[in-house]
Short mmCIF file of C-alpha atoms in Angstrom, two decimals:
data_model
loop_
_atom_site.label_atom_id
_atom_site.label_comp_id
_atom_site.label_asym_id
_atom_site.label_seq_id
_atom_site.Cartn_x
_atom_site.Cartn_y
_atom_site.Cartn_z
CA MET A 1 32.02 -12.18 -11.26
CA LYS A 2 30.15 -14.94 -8.71
CA LYS A 3 31.69 -13.31 -5.65
CA HIS A 4 30.28 -9.92 -6.48
CA LEU A 5 26.89 -11.58 -7.56
CA LEU A 6 26.90 -13.36 -4.33
CA THR A 7 27.65 -10.14 -2.37
CA LEU A 8 24.50 -8.45 -4.17
CA VAL A 9 22.36 -11.38 -3.05
CA LEU A 10 23.12 -11.62 0.51
CA PHE A 11 22.70 -7.78 0.76
CA TYR A 12 19.70 -7.55 -1.32
CA PRO A 13 17.16 -7.17 1.90
CA LEU A 14 19.46 -4.86 3.51
CA LEU A 15 19.63 -2.45 0.28
CA VAL A 16 15.79 -2.55 -0.01
CA PHE A 17 15.01 -1.74 3.67
CA SER A 18 14.40 1.93 2.85
CA GLN A 19 13.54 2.15 -0.37
CA SER A 20 11.12 4.97 -1.01
CA ASN A 21 8.64 5.81 -3.89
CA ASN A 22 8.87 9.70 -2.85
CA ALA A 23 12.60 10.11 -3.87
CA PRO A 24 14.73 10.00 -7.29
CA SER A 25 16.85 7.13 -8.06
CA SER A 26 19.70 8.61 -6.09
CA TYR A 27 20.21 12.19 -4.35
CA ASP A 28 23.70 12.41 -6.13
CA ILE A 29 23.87 15.31 -8.72
CA HIS A 30 23.04 13.57 -11.98
CA ASP A 31 21.32 14.39 -15.42
CA ILE A 32 18.59 12.61 -16.72
CA LYS A 33 18.39 9.17 -15.30
CA ILE A 34 16.01 6.18 -16.48
CA THR A 35 15.13 3.38 -13.97
CA GLY A 36 12.02 0.90 -13.78
CA TYR A 37 10.83 -2.34 -13.65
CA LEU A 38 8.32 -4.99 -15.34
CA GLN A 39 6.26 -7.51 -13.72
CA THR A 40 4.67 -10.10 -16.00
CA GLN A 41 2.44 -12.75 -14.06
CA PHE A 42 0.06 -15.86 -14.43
CA GLN A 43 -2.64 -16.25 -12.12
CA LYS A 44 -5.39 -18.91 -11.37
CA ALA A 45 -8.58 -18.12 -9.32
CA GLN A 46 -10.55 -20.45 -7.45
CA SER A 47 -13.71 -19.63 -9.37
CA PRO A 48 -14.34 -17.45 -12.38
CA GLY A 49 -15.32 -13.66 -11.79
CA ILE A 50 -14.11 -13.15 -8.28
CA SER A 51 -13.30 -9.77 -6.91
CA SER A 52 -9.61 -9.66 -5.98
CA PHE A 53 -7.18 -7.52 -4.31
CA SER A 54 -4.37 -9.60 -6.23
CA GLY A 55 -3.96 -7.32 -9.25
CA GLY A 56 -7.52 -6.54 -9.77
CA ASP A 57 -10.98 -8.39 -10.46
CA PHE A 58 -11.10 -11.54 -12.60
CA ALA A 59 -13.35 -11.19 -15.99
CA GLU A 60 -16.63 -12.52 -15.50
CA ASN A 61 -16.17 -16.11 -17.53
CA SER A 62 -12.23 -16.49 -16.57
CA ASP A 63 -10.46 -18.17 -13.58
CA ASN A 64 -7.01 -17.54 -14.85
CA ARG A 65 -4.94 -14.80 -16.60
CA PHE A 66 -1.66 -13.70 -17.83
CA ILE A 67 -1.28 -10.08 -17.07
CA ILE A 68 1.26 -7.36 -16.86
CA ARG A 69 0.94 -6.21 -13.37
CA ARG A 70 3.16 -3.24 -13.41
CA GLY A 71 5.51 -1.73 -16.07
CA ARG A 72 7.08 1.31 -14.52
CA LEU A 73 9.44 3.76 -16.26
CA LYS A 74 10.85 6.34 -14.07
CA ILE A 75 12.64 9.54 -15.00
CA ASP A 76 14.51 11.87 -12.54
CA ARG A 77 17.26 14.40 -12.49
CA VAL A 78 19.05 16.01 -9.50
CA ASP A 79 20.77 19.33 -9.49
CA LYS A 80 22.39 21.40 -6.54
CA TYR A 81 19.05 23.05 -5.48
CA SER A 82 16.15 20.55 -6.61
CA SER A 83 15.32 17.24 -8.10
CA VAL A 84 12.13 16.04 -10.37
CA VAL A 85 10.57 12.57 -10.84
CA PHE A 86 8.21 11.57 -13.44
CA GLN A 87 7.06 8.01 -13.55
CA ILE A 88 4.53 5.99 -15.84
CA ASP A 89 2.79 2.67 -15.43
CA ALA A 90 2.28 0.94 -18.94
CA THR A 91 0.21 -2.20 -18.56
CA GLN A 92 -2.30 -4.07 -21.18
CA ASN A 93 -4.98 -1.29 -19.23
CA GLY A 94 -2.93 1.51 -21.08
CA VAL A 95 -0.58 4.10 -19.90
CA GLN A 96 -1.04 5.85 -16.55
CA LEU A 97 0.73 8.68 -14.71
CA MET A 98 1.98 7.31 -11.33
CA ASP A 99 4.36 10.12 -10.22
CA ALA A 100 5.24 13.52 -11.05
CA PHE A 101 6.72 15.92 -8.31
CA ILE A 102 9.33 18.61 -7.78
CA GLN A 103 11.70 18.52 -4.87
CA LEU A 104 13.49 21.61 -3.37
CA HIS A 105 16.26 21.33 -1.01
CA GLN A 106 19.21 23.31 0.61
CA PRO A 107 22.14 23.29 -1.59
CA ASP A 108 24.43 21.92 1.21
CA ASN A 109 22.14 19.12 2.70
CA LYS A 110 18.78 17.69 2.36
CA ARG A 111 17.59 18.22 5.61
CA PHE A 112 14.35 19.87 4.73
CA GLN A 113 12.62 19.06 1.49
CA LEU A 114 9.70 20.52 0.03
CA THR A 115 7.63 18.01 -2.71
CA ALA A 116 5.02 19.27 -4.79
CA GLY A 117 3.09 17.52 -7.49
CA LEU A 118 1.65 13.95 -7.53
CA PHE A 119 3.51 11.53 -5.07
CA ASN A 120 2.86 8.63 -2.71
CA ARG A 121 0.49 9.59 0.52
CA PRO A 122 3.36 9.60 3.42
CA PHE A 123 1.28 7.41 5.52
CA GLY A 124 2.89 4.20 7.59
CA TYR A 125 5.42 2.01 5.88
CA SER A 126 3.97 -0.06 2.97
CA ILE A 127 2.37 2.81 1.04
CA VAL A 128 5.58 4.65 0.36
CA TYR A 129 7.82 1.34 -0.12
CA SER A 130 8.21 0.50 -3.49
CA SER A 131 6.48 -2.35 -5.33
CA GLY A 132 9.59 -3.09 -7.24
CA TYR A 133 11.70 -3.97 -4.06
CA ARG A 134 8.66 -5.56 -1.99
CA ASP A 135 9.01 -9.07 -1.40
CA PHE A 136 5.10 -10.03 -1.35
CA PRO A 137 3.08 -9.32 -4.57
CA GLU A 138 0.37 -6.86 -3.26
CA ARG A 139 0.01 -4.65 -0.39
CA ALA A 140 -2.46 -5.55 2.29
CA ARG A 141 -6.12 -5.15 1.50
CA VAL A 142 -6.70 -2.40 4.00
CA PHE A 143 -4.36 -0.18 2.27
CA GLN A 144 -5.40 -1.00 -1.05
CA THR A 145 -8.98 0.04 0.23
CA ILE A 146 -8.53 3.22 2.04
CA MET A 147 -5.74 4.36 -0.11
CA PRO A 148 -6.29 2.77 -3.65
CA ARG A 149 -3.18 3.38 -5.94
CA GLU A 150 -1.26 5.18 -3.10
CA ARG A 151 -0.75 8.49 -4.52
CA ASP A 152 -2.21 11.98 -4.00
CA ILE A 153 -1.79 15.26 -5.53
CA GLY A 154 -0.48 18.14 -3.07
CA ALA A 155 2.40 19.81 -1.22
CA MET A 156 4.81 17.73 1.45
CA LEU A 157 7.30 18.96 3.93
CA SER A 158 9.90 16.53 5.06
CA TYR A 159 12.60 16.50 7.57
CA GLN A 160 15.29 14.15 8.03
CA PRO A 161 18.26 15.62 10.53
CA ILE A 162 21.82 14.66 9.01
CA LYS A 163 23.71 14.15 11.86
CA GLU A 164 22.70 13.38 15.53
CA LEU A 165 19.19 12.57 14.83
CA ARG A 166 19.88 11.01 11.28
CA PHE A 167 17.41 7.92 12.50
CA LEU A 168 14.29 10.52 12.67
CA ASN A 169 12.23 11.18 9.49
CA ILE A 170 9.04 13.68 9.81
CA ASP A 171 6.52 14.13 6.80
CA VAL A 172 3.74 16.59 6.79
CA ALA A 173 1.49 16.64 3.58
CA VAL A 174 -1.65 18.40 2.23
CA VAL A 175 -3.20 16.84 -0.44
CA ASN A 176 -6.81 16.64 -2.23
CA GLY A 177 -7.92 13.40 -0.83
CA SER A 178 -9.15 12.15 -4.18
CA GLY A 179 -6.32 10.19 -5.00
CA LEU A 180 -4.47 9.38 -8.30
CA PHE A 181 -6.62 9.77 -10.89
CA ALA A 182 -9.17 12.61 -10.01
CA ARG A 183 -9.36 16.06 -9.86
CA ASP A 184 -10.47 17.13 -6.22
CA TYR A 185 -14.37 17.36 -6.10
CA ASP A 186 -14.80 19.64 -3.05
CA SER A 187 -12.72 22.53 -1.41
CA LYS A 188 -11.74 20.74 1.30
CA LYS A 189 -8.33 19.37 1.66
CA ASP A 190 -6.70 16.39 3.65
CA VAL A 191 -3.75 16.76 6.03
CA ILE A 192 -1.22 13.66 6.65
CA GLY A 193 1.49 13.13 9.34
CA ASN A 194 4.10 10.81 9.50
CA LEU A 195 6.99 10.01 12.06
CA SER A 196 9.35 7.33 11.51
CA PHE A 197 12.52 5.99 12.94
CA LYS A 198 15.07 3.84 11.51
CA PHE A 199 18.38 2.29 13.08
CA ASP A 200 20.47 0.14 10.66
CA SER A 201 23.63 -0.13 12.57
CA LEU A 202 22.93 -2.57 15.75
CA ALA A 203 24.59 -5.66 16.91
CA ASN A 204 27.65 -5.16 14.83
CA LYS A 205 25.36 -3.88 11.60
CA LYS A 206 23.27 -6.98 11.74
CA LEU A 207 20.31 -5.71 13.56
CA HIS A 208 18.11 -3.35 11.50
CA ILE A 209 14.93 -1.79 13.14
CA GLY A 210 12.45 0.70 12.08
CA PHE A 211 9.11 1.79 13.43
CA GLY A 212 6.70 4.92 13.32
CA GLY A 213 3.27 6.33 13.66
CA SER A 214 1.21 8.04 11.26
CA ILE A 215 -2.43 10.17 11.23
CA TYR A 216 -4.45 10.95 8.34
CA LYS A 217 -7.32 14.08 8.85
CA GLY A 218 -9.63 14.31 6.16
CA SER A 219 -13.53 14.34 5.00
CA VAL A 220 -15.75 13.27 2.24
CA ARG A 221 -18.60 15.52 0.88
CA ASN A 222 -22.24 14.01 1.48
CA ALA A 223 -24.17 14.84 -1.70
CA THR A 224 -27.71 14.07 -0.20
CA GLU A 225 -29.74 15.01 2.95
CA SER A 226 -29.19 11.88 4.76
CA TYR A 227 -26.05 9.90 5.98
CA TYR A 228 -25.79 6.56 8.20
CA THR A 229 -23.81 6.14 11.54
CA ASP A 230 -22.70 2.94 13.31
CA ASN A 231 -24.93 2.14 16.18
CA GLY A 232 -23.06 -1.04 17.21
CA ASN A 233 -26.07 -3.23 15.99
CA GLY A 234 -26.15 -1.78 12.60
CA PHE A 235 -26.67 1.89 11.20
CA THR A 236 -28.86 4.44 11.86
CA LYS A 237 -30.18 6.77 9.21
CA ASN A 238 -29.85 10.57 9.70
CA THR A 239 -31.83 12.86 7.54
CA ASP A 240 -31.96 16.65 7.45
CA PRO A 241 -31.73 19.34 4.64
CA SER A 242 -28.60 20.80 6.12
CA TYR A 243 -26.52 17.39 5.75
CA LYS A 244 -26.56 18.07 2.07
CA GLY A 245 -23.05 19.32 1.15
CA ALA A 246 -21.81 18.48 4.60
CA ASN A 247 -18.29 17.07 4.97
CA LEU A 248 -17.99 13.93 6.89
CA LYS A 249 -14.91 12.93 8.89
CA ARG A 250 -12.29 10.60 6.95
CA ASN A 251 -9.74 10.03 9.78
CA TYR A 252 -6.93 7.16 9.99
CA TYR A 253 -4.34 6.36 12.59
CA GLY A 254 -1.65 3.84 12.36
CA GLY A 255 1.58 2.48 13.88
CA ASN A 256 4.31 0.27 11.98
CA VAL A 257 7.38 -1.71 12.77
CA GLN A 258 10.25 -3.51 10.83
CA ILE A 259 12.89 -5.76 11.95
CA GLN A 260 15.64 -7.47 10.08
CA TYR A 261 18.59 -9.74 11.47
CA ASP A 262 21.33 -11.04 9.29
CA ASN A 263 22.06 -14.51 10.73
CA THR A 264 24.18 -17.44 9.86
CA PHE A 265 20.72 -19.30 8.34
CA GLY A 266 20.31 -16.03 6.26
CA THR A 267 18.51 -12.87 6.49
CA THR A 268 15.19 -12.79 8.55
CA SER A 269 12.68 -9.97 8.36
CA LEU A 270 9.55 -9.24 9.85
CA LYS A 271 7.06 -6.51 9.12
CA ALA A 272 3.91 -5.34 10.60
CA GLU A 273 1.35 -2.19 10.26
CA TYR A 274 -2.00 -1.57 12.08
CA VAL A 275 -4.49 1.08 10.96
CA ALA A 276 -8.00 1.93 12.31
CA GLY A 277 -10.23 4.96 12.34
CA ILE A 278 -13.33 6.08 10.30
CA GLN A 279 -14.00 5.49 6.70
CA PRO A 280 -16.74 7.17 4.80
CA GLY A 281 -18.34 4.70 2.11
CA VAL A 282 -21.29 3.62 0.68
CA ALA A 283 -23.85 0.58 0.56
CA ALA A 284 -23.16 -2.42 -1.65
CA SER A 285 -25.52 -2.92 -4.22
CA SER A 286 -25.89 -4.39 -7.66
CA SER A 287 -23.68 -1.93 -9.35
CA ILE A 288 -21.05 -1.31 -6.23
CA SER A 289 -19.60 -4.54 -5.01
CA GLY A 290 -19.00 -5.25 -1.45
CA THR A 291 -15.20 -4.84 -1.93
CA LEU A 292 -15.93 -1.57 -3.51
CA ALA A 293 -18.20 0.02 -0.99
CA SER A 294 -15.92 1.03 1.50
CA GLN A 295 -13.05 1.94 -0.81
CA SER A 296 -12.04 5.76 -0.86
CA PHE A 297 -13.51 7.81 -3.40
CA SER A 298 -11.93 9.76 -6.55
CA THR A 299 -15.21 11.16 -7.71
CA GLN A 300 -18.14 12.75 -5.46
CA PRO A 301 -20.26 9.76 -4.28
CA ALA A 302 -23.80 9.82 -5.34
CA THR A 303 -25.69 8.08 -2.80
CA ASP A 304 -25.83 8.46 1.19
CA LEU A 305 -22.39 7.94 3.00
CA TYR A 306 -22.01 5.23 5.57
CA LEU A 307 -19.45 6.27 8.44
CA ARG A 308 -17.81 2.88 9.16
CA ASN A 309 -15.34 2.32 12.03
CA PHE A 310 -12.87 0.07 10.45
CA SER A 311 -9.59 -1.46 11.55
CA GLY A 312 -6.80 -3.70 9.44
CA CYS A 313 -3.52 -5.00 9.77
CA TYR A 314 -0.58 -7.06 8.25
CA ILE A 315 2.23 -9.12 9.10
CA TRP A 316 4.83 -9.95 6.58
CA PHE A 317 7.76 -12.73 7.31
CA THR A 318 10.58 -13.20 5.01
CA GLN A 319 13.46 -15.84 5.58
CA GLN A 320 16.26 -16.34 3.37
CA ILE A 321 17.15 -19.93 2.65
CA LEU A 322 20.62 -20.66 3.97
CA LYS A 323 22.09 -17.67 2.52
CA SER A 324 20.96 -18.83 -0.77
CA LYS A 325 19.01 -17.08 -3.52
CA PHE A 326 15.84 -18.56 -2.34
CA SER A 327 13.53 -16.92 0.27
CA ALA A 328 10.26 -18.28 2.02
CA LEU A 329 7.37 -15.76 2.45
CA LEU A 330 4.77 -15.91 5.10
CA ALA A 331 1.96 -13.13 5.32
CA TYR A 332 -1.29 -12.54 7.16
CA ASP A 333 -3.52 -9.39 6.79
CA VAL A 334 -6.97 -8.86 8.21
CA TYR A 335 -9.47 -5.75 6.75
CA ASP A 336 -12.48 -5.29 8.87
CA PRO A 337 -14.59 -2.60 7.30
CA ASN A 338 -17.04 -2.51 10.01
CA SER A 339 -15.24 -3.26 13.28
CA LYS A 340 -18.20 -2.55 15.66
CA ILE A 341 -20.56 -5.62 14.32
CA ASN A 342 -20.47 -9.33 14.21
CA GLU A 343 -20.54 -11.00 11.04
CA ASP A 344 -23.54 -13.20 12.06
CA GLN A 345 -25.48 -9.75 12.17
CA ILE A 346 -24.74 -8.55 8.77
CA GLY A 347 -27.80 -8.71 6.55
CA LEU A 348 -30.48 -8.56 9.09
CA ASP A 349 -32.84 -5.85 9.16
CA ASN A 350 -29.97 -3.24 10.35
CA ASN A 351 -28.79 -1.58 6.97
CA THR A 352 -25.71 -3.61 6.69
CA THR A 353 -24.64 -5.04 3.24
CA ALA A 354 -21.58 -6.61 1.76
CA GLY A 355 -19.70 -3.77 2.55
CA ASP A 356 -19.59 -4.39 5.93
CA ILE A 357 -18.00 -7.94 5.62
CA LYS A 358 -14.55 -8.60 7.29
CA PHE A 359 -11.77 -10.52 5.30
CA SER A 360 -8.50 -12.10 6.09
CA THR A 361 -5.87 -13.35 3.79
CA LEU A 362 -3.08 -16.05 4.59
CA GLY A 363 -0.46 -15.72 2.03
CA TYR A 364 2.48 -18.16 1.54
CA GLY A 365 5.16 -18.65 -1.15
CA MET A 366 8.90 -18.35 -2.22
CA THR A 367 11.07 -15.93 -4.25
CA TYR A 368 14.17 -16.85 -6.38
CA LEU A 369 16.87 -14.44 -7.21
CA PHE A 370 18.32 -15.37 -10.69
CA SER A 371 20.51 -11.85 -10.13
CA SER A 372 20.20 -8.66 -8.57
CA ARG A 373 17.64 -7.33 -11.10
CA LEU A 374 15.80 -10.86 -12.18
CA LYS A 375 13.30 -12.30 -9.54
CA LEU A 376 10.78 -15.14 -9.65
CA THR A 377 7.92 -14.95 -7.08
CA VAL A 378 5.52 -17.96 -6.59
CA TYR A 379 2.75 -17.02 -4.10
CA ASN A 380 -0.63 -18.52 -2.92
CA GLU A 381 -3.26 -16.64 -0.97
CA ARG A 382 -6.16 -17.95 0.98
CA VAL A 383 -8.77 -15.75 1.26
CA ILE A 384 -11.27 -15.95 4.17
CA ASN A 385 -14.72 -14.29 4.95
CA SER A 386 -16.86 -15.19 7.86
CA PRO A 387 -20.59 -16.41 7.08
CA THR A 388 -23.20 -13.73 7.32
CA GLN A 389 -27.25 -13.58 6.70
CA LEU A 390 -26.36 -12.17 3.30
CA THR A 391 -27.78 -14.78 0.43
CA ASN A 392 -24.44 -14.60 -1.66
CA TYR A 393 -22.27 -14.51 1.54
CA ASN A 394 -23.59 -17.33 3.88
CA LYS A 395 -20.35 -19.07 3.66
CA ASP A 396 -16.78 -18.68 2.59
CA ILE A 397 -16.72 -17.63 -0.86
CA ARG A 398 -14.30 -19.22 -3.32
CA ASP A 399 -11.81 -16.41 -4.01
CA ASP A 400 -8.44 -17.89 -3.39
CA VAL A 401 -5.60 -16.49 -5.95
CA PHE A 402 -2.12 -18.35 -7.04
CA THR A 403 0.37 -16.24 -8.71
CA THR A 404 3.41 -16.71 -10.41
CA ARG A 405 5.34 -13.47 -11.05
CA LEU A 406 8.68 -12.74 -13.09
CA GLN A 407 10.15 -9.10 -12.30
CA TYR A 408 12.93 -7.47 -14.32
CA ARG A 409 14.36 -4.27 -12.51
CA TRP A 410 16.93 -2.02 -14.11
#
C-alpha cells in the first residue's frame, strides 16, 4: 500500500500535466460517472476591504475570512459517438452552473471533436487547465480580468491526430463573448483559435515539454456617442452620433510554454504565459473599482468605452523536494491594463483613472500531499502597484493576501 501511494505521489505532476476542463473524466466508454473536488480555505489580508484576485474582494470591515473557494461536482457520460459533461460549483455564495456541453466524435477515434454548450474558452494554457490540479491557488490577474470565470457559450471544433502528429492539438471556437453568467447582449460573436504542441516522452521519458499560441478576435458594443482611444500620454475622446451601437475591437494574442523534468532531486516544473492586445473597458469611478474597469463585460456597458492596449504574463515554478510529498511554489505575474502610459502620468489631466494602473504579484508557498486526493497549500501573495498621481494610489496599497487551503478531490 505504501509503495502504491509513493508511486502516485511521484507521478502526480506528470498525471496532471494535461488535465483539461473541456473533457469528461475519461474518454473510455462509461455510463454516468461523478467526480469533483472541494477547496476550503482561510485567508488573511494586509488590510480590511481590499480588492483581491485571490478568491474575490474582502468585505468592507474584514481582513480575514473562511470561505469555500470551489465546490465542484462533475457528471459525465461517454458512449460510442458522443460524450456529455455537466458541472456545478457550490460555495457559500450559492450554486452556479460551470460546464454544460456535448461532444460529438467519430466512433473509432477522437481525432475530430465538435463541442457545443458552455465550456472553457480554448485560449492558452491556464484557462483550460483545471483548478483541481493546478499547483497555484488562482490563475494570474491578467486572465481573471480579460476572461473572468474562464467559460463562455458557443461551439468548438477540435483536431488532435492519433498517430503521426499526436503531439498536435488545434481548437477553433465561436462564442457569445459575454462569458459564463450572461446571455449575449449584441449580435456579434467572438472567435478563438488555439494551437498547442505537447511532447511527453523525451530524455527517457523524464522530460515533458508543451508550448502553443492563441488568438482571440472579438468586439464590445458601444452604448454611447463617444469612446476614448489611447494617445500614448492618456486618452483622447472621440464623439460622433454614429459611434452609438458601434462594435469596438477586443483582440488578444498569446503564447505559452510548459517544461517538466523528473530528476533525482524531485520533479521540477516551469510554466509561463504571455498575452497582449486591445481590451475595451470603462473609466474607474465611485461605483466601478480600478480592478474592474478593464474587466471583460457580461452585460452591455452603460458608459463610454476606453480602448486600452494591455499586456500581462505569469511564470510558475514548482519544485518537488527530495521526491517527498512536499513541493515548493514560486510565481510572478504582471498585468498592465494600459501599456502605453507610465504610472507617474496616471491621474494627470489626461482622462486616466485607476483602471490604468499596473499590478505585479510575487507569490510563494508550499504544498503537501497527504494522498493522491488530499492536498494542503500554504501560499502568500505580495501585490505591488507603482505610485500614481491619484489620491488613493500615490503609494503601494496594502493588499497582500495569505492563504491556507485544504483540497479534497474524488
